[in-house]
Tab-separated table of C-alpha atoms in Angstrom:
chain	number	residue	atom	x	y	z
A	1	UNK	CA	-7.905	-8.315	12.439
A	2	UNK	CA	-8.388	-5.604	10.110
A	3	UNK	CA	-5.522	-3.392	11.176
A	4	UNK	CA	-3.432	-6.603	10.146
A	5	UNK	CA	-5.050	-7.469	7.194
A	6	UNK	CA	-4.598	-3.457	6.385
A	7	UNK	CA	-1.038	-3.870	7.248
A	8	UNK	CA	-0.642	-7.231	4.750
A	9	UNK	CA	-2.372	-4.932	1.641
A	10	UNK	CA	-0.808	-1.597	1.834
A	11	UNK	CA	3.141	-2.388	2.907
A	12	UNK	CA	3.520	-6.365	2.323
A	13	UNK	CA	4.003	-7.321	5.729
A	14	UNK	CA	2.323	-9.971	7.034
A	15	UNK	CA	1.771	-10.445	10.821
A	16	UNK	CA	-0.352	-12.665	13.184
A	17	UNK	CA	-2.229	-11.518	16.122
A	18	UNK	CA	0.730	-12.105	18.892
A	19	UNK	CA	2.462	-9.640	17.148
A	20	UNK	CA	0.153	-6.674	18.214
A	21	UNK	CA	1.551	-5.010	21.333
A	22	UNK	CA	-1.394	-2.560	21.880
A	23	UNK	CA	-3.565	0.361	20.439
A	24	UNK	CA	-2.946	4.141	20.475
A	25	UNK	CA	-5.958	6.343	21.198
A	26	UNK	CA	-8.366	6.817	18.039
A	27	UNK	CA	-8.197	9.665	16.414
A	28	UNK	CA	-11.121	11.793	14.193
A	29	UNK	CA	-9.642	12.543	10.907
A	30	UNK	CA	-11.292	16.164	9.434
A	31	UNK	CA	-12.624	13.729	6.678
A	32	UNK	CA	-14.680	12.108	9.280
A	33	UNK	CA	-12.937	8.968	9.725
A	34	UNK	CA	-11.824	7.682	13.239
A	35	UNK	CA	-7.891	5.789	12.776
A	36	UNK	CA	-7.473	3.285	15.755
A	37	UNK	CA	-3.929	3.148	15.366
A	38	UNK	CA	-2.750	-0.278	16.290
A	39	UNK	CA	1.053	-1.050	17.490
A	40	UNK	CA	2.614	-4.035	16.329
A	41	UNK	CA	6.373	-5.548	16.342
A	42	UNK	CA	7.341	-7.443	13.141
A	43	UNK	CA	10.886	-7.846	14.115
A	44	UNK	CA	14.101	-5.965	13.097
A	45	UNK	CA	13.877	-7.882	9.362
A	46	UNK	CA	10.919	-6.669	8.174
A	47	UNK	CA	10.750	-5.924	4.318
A	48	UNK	CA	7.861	-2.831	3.566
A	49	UNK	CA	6.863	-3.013	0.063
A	50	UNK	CA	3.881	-0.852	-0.500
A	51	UNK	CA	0.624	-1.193	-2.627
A	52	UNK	CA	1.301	1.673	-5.188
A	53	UNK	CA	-2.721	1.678	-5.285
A	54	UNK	CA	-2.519	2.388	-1.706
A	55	UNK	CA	0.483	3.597	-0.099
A	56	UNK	CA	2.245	7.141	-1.295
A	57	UNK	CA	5.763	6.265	1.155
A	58	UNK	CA	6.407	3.825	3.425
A	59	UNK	CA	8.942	4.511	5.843
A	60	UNK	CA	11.143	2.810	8.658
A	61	UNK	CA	11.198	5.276	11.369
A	62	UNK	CA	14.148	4.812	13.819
A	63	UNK	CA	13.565	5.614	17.690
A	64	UNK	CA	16.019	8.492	17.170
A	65	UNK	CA	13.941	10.371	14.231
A	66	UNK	CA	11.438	10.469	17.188
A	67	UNK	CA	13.114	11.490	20.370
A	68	UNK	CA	14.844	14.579	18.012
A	69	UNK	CA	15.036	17.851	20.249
A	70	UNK	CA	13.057	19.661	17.445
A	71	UNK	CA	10.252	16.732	17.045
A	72	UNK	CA	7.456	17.766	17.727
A	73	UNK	CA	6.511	20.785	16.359
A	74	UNK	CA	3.197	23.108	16.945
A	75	UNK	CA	2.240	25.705	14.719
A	76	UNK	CA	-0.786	27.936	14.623
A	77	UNK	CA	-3.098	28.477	11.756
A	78	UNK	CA	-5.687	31.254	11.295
A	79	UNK	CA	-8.603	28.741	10.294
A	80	UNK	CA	-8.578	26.450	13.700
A	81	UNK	CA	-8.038	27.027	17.296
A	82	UNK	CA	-6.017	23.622	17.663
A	83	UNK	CA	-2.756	23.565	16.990
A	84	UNK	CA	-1.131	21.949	13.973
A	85	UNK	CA	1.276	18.829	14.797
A	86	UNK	CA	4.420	18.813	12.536
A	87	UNK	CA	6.724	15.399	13.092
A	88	UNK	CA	10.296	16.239	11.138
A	89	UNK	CA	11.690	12.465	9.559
A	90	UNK	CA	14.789	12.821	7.779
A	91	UNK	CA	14.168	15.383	5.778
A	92	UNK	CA	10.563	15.591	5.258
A	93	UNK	CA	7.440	16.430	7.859
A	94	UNK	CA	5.090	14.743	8.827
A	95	UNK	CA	1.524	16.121	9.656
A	96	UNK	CA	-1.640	14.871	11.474
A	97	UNK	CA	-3.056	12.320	11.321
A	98	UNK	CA	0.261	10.572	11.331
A	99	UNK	CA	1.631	12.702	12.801
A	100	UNK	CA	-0.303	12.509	15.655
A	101	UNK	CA	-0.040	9.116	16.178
A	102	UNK	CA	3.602	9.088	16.049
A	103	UNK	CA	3.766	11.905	18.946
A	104	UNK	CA	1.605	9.619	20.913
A	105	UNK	CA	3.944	6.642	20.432
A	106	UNK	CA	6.532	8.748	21.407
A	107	UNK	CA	4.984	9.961	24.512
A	108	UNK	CA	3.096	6.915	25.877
A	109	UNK	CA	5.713	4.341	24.113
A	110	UNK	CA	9.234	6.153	25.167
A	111	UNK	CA	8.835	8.354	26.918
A	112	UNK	CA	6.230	7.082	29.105
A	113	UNK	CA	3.555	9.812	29.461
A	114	UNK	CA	0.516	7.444	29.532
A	115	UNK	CA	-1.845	10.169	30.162
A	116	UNK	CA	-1.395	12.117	26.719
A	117	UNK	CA	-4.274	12.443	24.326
A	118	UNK	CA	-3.181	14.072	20.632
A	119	UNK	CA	-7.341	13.954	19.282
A	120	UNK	CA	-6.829	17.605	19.202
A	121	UNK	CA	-4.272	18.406	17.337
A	122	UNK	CA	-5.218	19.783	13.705
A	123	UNK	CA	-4.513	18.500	10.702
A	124	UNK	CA	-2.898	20.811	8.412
A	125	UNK	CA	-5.440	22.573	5.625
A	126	UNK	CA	-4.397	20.679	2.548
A	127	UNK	CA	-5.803	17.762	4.346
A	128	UNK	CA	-9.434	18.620	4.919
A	129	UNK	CA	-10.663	17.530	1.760
């Protein structure tokens, strides 16, 4: 209920519970939150328009931004021994936590590696504030 209630008040979308096809494994944000990320389908029609209170982008990520050859990405920083998840979209990147999650659709999801865990990968150091 409250990852679709969540979804209703940050993008606009509003969804019932037979639209949720499962849940991704948690993952412990540096901050000390835990994200359950929840997967739903909403249909190819879906509008996004974000909260400006709560959303910085919203984005519509195609299976093909994904499954790019150079998606993921793993780089090494001095202050952690985990390494940092980058996810290029278009032109931007993507880092943990979202990041994260969207490596684990991709594996579990597409490419069907149901025994892949992402709880380790860092976040980059800008987020652990």
């Amino acid at each position: 209920d409250a990852a679709l209630r969540e979804t209703d008040e940050e993008v606009g979308v509003r969804l019932d519970e037979s639209s949720v096809l499962g849940v991704l494994d948690d993952y412990p944000t540096r901050s000390g939150y835990v994200i359950t990320p929840v997967v739903v389908w909403g249909g190819p029609d879906v509008v996004l328009v974000p909260s400006p209170d709560e959303v910085r982008a919203a984005y519509r990520v195609g299976l093909h931004e994904l499954t790019r050859p150079d998606s993921p990405r793993f780089v090494s920083i001095p202050e952690s021994d985990r390494p940092v998840v980058q996810v290029p979209i278009g032109g931007d990147v993507i880092h943990a936590p979202t990041g994260a999650l969207l490596v684990q659709f991709r594996w579990v999801g597409i490419d069907g590696r149901s025994n892949e865990r992402v709880d380790e990968f860092e976040q980059p150091v800008f987020a652990w504030g």
